[in-house]
XYZ file of N, CA and C in Angstrom:
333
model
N 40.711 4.995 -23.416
C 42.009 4.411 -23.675
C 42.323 4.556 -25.161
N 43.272 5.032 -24.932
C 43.807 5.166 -26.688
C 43.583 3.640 -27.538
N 43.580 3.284 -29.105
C 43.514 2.143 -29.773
C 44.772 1.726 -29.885
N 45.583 2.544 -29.706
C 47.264 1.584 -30.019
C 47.827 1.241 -28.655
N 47.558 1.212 -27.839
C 47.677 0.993 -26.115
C 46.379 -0.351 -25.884
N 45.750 -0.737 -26.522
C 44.572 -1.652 -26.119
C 45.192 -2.927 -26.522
N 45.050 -3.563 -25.511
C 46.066 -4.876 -26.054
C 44.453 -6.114 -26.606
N 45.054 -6.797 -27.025
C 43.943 -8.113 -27.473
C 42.893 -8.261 -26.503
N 41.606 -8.781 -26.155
C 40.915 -9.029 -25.008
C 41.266 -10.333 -24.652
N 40.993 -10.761 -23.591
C 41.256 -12.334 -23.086
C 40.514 -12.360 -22.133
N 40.422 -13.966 -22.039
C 39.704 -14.437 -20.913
C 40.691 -14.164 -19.562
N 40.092 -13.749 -18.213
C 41.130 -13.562 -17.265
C 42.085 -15.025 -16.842
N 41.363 -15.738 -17.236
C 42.692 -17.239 -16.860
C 43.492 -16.960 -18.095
N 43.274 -16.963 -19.338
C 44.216 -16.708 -20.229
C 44.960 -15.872 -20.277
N 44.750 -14.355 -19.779
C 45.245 -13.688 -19.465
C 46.646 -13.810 -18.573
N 46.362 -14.869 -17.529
C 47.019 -14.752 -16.506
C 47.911 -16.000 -17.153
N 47.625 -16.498 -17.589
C 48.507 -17.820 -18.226
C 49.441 -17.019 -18.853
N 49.365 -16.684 -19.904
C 50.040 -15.606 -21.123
C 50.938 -14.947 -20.073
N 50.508 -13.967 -19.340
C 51.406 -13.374 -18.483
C 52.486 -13.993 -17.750
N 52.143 -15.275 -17.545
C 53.442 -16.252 -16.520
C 54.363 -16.732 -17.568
N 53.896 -16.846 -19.355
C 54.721 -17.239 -20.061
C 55.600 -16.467 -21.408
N 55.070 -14.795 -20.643
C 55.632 -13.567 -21.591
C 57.165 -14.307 -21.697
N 57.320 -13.812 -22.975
C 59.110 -12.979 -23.254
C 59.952 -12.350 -22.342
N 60.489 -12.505 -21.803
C 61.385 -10.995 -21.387
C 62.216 -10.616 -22.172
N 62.741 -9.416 -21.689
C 63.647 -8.211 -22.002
C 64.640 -9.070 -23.091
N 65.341 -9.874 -22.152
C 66.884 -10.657 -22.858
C 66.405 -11.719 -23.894
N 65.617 -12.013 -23.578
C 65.323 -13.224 -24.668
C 64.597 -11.960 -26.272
N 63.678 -11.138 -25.618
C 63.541 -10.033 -26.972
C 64.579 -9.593 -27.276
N 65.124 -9.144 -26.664
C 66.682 -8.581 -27.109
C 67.756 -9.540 -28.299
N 67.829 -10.589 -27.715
C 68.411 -11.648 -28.374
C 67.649 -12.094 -29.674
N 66.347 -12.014 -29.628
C 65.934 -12.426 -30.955
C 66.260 -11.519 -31.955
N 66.021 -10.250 -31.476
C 66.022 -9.106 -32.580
C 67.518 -9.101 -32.782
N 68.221 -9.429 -32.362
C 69.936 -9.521 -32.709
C 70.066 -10.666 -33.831
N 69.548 -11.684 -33.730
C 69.375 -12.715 -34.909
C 68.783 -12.249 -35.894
N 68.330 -11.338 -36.363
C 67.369 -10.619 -37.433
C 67.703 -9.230 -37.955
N 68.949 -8.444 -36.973
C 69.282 -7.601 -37.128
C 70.529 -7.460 -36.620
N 71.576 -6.397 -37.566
C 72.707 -6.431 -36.936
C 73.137 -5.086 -37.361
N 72.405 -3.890 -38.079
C 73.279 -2.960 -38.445
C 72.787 -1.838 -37.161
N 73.662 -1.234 -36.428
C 73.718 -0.171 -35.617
C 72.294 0.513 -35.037
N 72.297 1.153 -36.763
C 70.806 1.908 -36.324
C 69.828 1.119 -36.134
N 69.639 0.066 -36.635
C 68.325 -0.415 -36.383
C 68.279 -1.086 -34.774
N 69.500 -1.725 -34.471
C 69.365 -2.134 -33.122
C 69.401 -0.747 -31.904
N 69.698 0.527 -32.359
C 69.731 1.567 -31.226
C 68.259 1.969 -31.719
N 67.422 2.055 -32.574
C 66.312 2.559 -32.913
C 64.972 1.417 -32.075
N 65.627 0.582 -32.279
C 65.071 -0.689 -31.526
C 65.122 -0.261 -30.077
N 65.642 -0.236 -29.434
C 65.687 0.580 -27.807
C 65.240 1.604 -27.693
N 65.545 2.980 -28.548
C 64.779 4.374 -28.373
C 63.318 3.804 -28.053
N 62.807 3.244 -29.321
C 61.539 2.709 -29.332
C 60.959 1.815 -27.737
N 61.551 0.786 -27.634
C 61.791 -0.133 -26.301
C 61.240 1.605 -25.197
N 62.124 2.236 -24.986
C 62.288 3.235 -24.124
C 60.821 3.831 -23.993
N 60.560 4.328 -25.558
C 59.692 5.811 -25.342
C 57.881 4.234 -24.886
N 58.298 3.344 -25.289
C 56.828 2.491 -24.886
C 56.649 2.537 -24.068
N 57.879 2.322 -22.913
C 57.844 2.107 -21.733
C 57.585 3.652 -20.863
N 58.051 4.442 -21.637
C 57.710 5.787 -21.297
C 55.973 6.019 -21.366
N 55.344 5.926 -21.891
C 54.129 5.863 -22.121
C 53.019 5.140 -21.661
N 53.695 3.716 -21.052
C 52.980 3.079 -20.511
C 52.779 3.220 -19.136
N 54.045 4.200 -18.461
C 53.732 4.622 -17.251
C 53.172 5.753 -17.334
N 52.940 6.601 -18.417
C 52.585 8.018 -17.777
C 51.184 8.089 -18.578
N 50.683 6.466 -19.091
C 49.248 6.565 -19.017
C 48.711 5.724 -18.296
N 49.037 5.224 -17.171
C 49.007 4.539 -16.283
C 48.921 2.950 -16.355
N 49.974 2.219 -17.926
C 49.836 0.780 -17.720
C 51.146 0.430 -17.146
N 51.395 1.213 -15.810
C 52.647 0.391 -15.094
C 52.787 -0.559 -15.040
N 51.845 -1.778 -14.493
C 51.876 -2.997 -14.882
C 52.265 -3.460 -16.172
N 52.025 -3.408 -17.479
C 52.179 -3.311 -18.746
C 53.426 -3.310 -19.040
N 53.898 -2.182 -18.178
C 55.487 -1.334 -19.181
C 56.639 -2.157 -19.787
N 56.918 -3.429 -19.206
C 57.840 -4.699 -19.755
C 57.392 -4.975 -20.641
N 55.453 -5.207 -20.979
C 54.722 -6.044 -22.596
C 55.380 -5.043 -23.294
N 55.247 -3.630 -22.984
C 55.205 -2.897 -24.093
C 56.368 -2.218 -24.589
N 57.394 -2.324 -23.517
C 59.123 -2.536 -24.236
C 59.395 -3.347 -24.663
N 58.867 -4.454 -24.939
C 58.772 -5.648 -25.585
C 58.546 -5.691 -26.682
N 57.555 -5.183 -27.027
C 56.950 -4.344 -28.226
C 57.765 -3.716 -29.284
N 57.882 -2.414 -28.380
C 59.444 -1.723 -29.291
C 60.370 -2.082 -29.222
N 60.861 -2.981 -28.773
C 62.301 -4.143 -29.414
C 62.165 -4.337 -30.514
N 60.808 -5.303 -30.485
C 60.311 -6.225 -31.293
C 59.667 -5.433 -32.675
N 59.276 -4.262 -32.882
C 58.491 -3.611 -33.455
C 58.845 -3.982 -35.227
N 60.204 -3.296 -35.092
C 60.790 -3.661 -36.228
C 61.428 -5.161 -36.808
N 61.278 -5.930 -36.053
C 62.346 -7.637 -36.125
C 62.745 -7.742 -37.349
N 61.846 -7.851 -38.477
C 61.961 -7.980 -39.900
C 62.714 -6.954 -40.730
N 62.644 -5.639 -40.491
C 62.917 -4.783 -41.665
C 64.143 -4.806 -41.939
N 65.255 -5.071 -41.197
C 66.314 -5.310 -42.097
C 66.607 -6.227 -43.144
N 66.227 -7.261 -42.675
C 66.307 -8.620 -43.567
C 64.902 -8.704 -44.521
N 63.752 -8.109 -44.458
C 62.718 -8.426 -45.516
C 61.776 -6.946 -45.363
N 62.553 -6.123 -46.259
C 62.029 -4.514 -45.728
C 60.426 -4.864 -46.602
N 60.519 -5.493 -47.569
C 58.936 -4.952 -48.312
C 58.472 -6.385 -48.066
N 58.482 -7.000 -46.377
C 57.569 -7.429 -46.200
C 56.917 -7.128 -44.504
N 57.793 -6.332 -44.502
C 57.531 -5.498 -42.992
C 56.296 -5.566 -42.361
N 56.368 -6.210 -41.000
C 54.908 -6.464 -40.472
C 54.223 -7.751 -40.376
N 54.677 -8.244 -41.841
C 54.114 -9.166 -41.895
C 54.997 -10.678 -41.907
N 56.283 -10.512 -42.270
C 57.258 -11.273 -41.694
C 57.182 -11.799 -40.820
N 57.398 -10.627 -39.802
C 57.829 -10.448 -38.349
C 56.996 -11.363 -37.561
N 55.598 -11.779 -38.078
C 54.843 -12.364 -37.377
C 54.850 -13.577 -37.763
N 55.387 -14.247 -39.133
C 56.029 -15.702 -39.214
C 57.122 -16.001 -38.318
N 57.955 -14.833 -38.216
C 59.209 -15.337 -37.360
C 59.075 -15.421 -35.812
N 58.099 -14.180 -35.321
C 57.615 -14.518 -34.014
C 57.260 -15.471 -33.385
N 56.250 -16.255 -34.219
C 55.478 -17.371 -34.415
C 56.675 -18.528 -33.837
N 57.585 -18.384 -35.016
C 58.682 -19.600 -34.904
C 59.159 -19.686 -33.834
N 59.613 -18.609 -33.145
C 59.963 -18.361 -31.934
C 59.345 -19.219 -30.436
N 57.827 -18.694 -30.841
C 57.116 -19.406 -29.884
C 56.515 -17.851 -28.931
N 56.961 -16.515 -29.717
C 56.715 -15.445 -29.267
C 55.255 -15.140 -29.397
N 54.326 -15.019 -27.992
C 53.075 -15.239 -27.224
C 52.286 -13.941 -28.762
N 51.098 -14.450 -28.643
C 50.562 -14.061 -29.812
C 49.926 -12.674 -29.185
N 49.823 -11.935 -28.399
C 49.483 -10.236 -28.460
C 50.732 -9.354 -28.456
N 52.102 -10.331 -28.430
C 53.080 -9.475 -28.344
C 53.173 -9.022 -30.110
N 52.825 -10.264 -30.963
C 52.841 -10.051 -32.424
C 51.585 -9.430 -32.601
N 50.589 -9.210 -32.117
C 49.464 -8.350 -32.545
C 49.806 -7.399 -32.515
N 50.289 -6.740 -31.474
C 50.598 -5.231 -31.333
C 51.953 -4.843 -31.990
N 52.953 -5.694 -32.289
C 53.935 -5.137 -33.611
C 53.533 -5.578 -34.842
N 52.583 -5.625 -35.023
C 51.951 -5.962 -35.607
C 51.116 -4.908 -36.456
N 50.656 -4.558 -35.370
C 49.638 -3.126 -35.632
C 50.285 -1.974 -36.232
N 51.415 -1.904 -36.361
C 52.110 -0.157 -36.298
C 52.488 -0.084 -37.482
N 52.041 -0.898 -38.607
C 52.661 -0.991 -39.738
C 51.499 -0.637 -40.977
């Protein structure tokens, strides 16, 4: 398995907890709209969203493919509003959110 596809380890009850209390689509969507508002970054935000989800099926984490458009929504949250703190923002504001902590590990990671 590739290292940027490996999500956090967990215990399988935690696992399964986390999973009943993911993010979805609209609520990621909506956050990154509070944090961002110029064009490109919100269509770059979806390409991204897209090609994860592209990847997660054609390396077989079909199950996955929602965490990980989730992901590329989320990837960028910060850089418009705090470019030279990119990465690391994003994971105070996640936080605030209440946004589940491997979704901020892995946008986390790409930076």
């Amino acid at each position: 398995m590739l290292d940027c596809l490996r999500r956090p380890s967990f215990k399988h009850n935690q696992y399964k907890l986390e999973r009943m209390n993911q993010m979805n689509k609209e609520e990621a969507w909506n956050l990154l709209n509070q944090y961002n508002k110029e064009e490109f970054h919100l269509e770059h935000a979806q390409v991204v969203e897209q090609t994860m989800k592209y990847f997660a099926r054609k390396l077989g984490y079909e199950k996955e493919e929602e965490f990980w458009g989730i992901v590329g929504l989320l990837h960028d949250l910060d850089f418009e509003q705090y470019p030279n703190e990119h990465c690391i923002k994003s994971q105070e504001l996640m936080r605030e959110h209440g946004v589940e902590e491997s979704i901020i590990h892995a946008t986390a990671s790409h930076g």
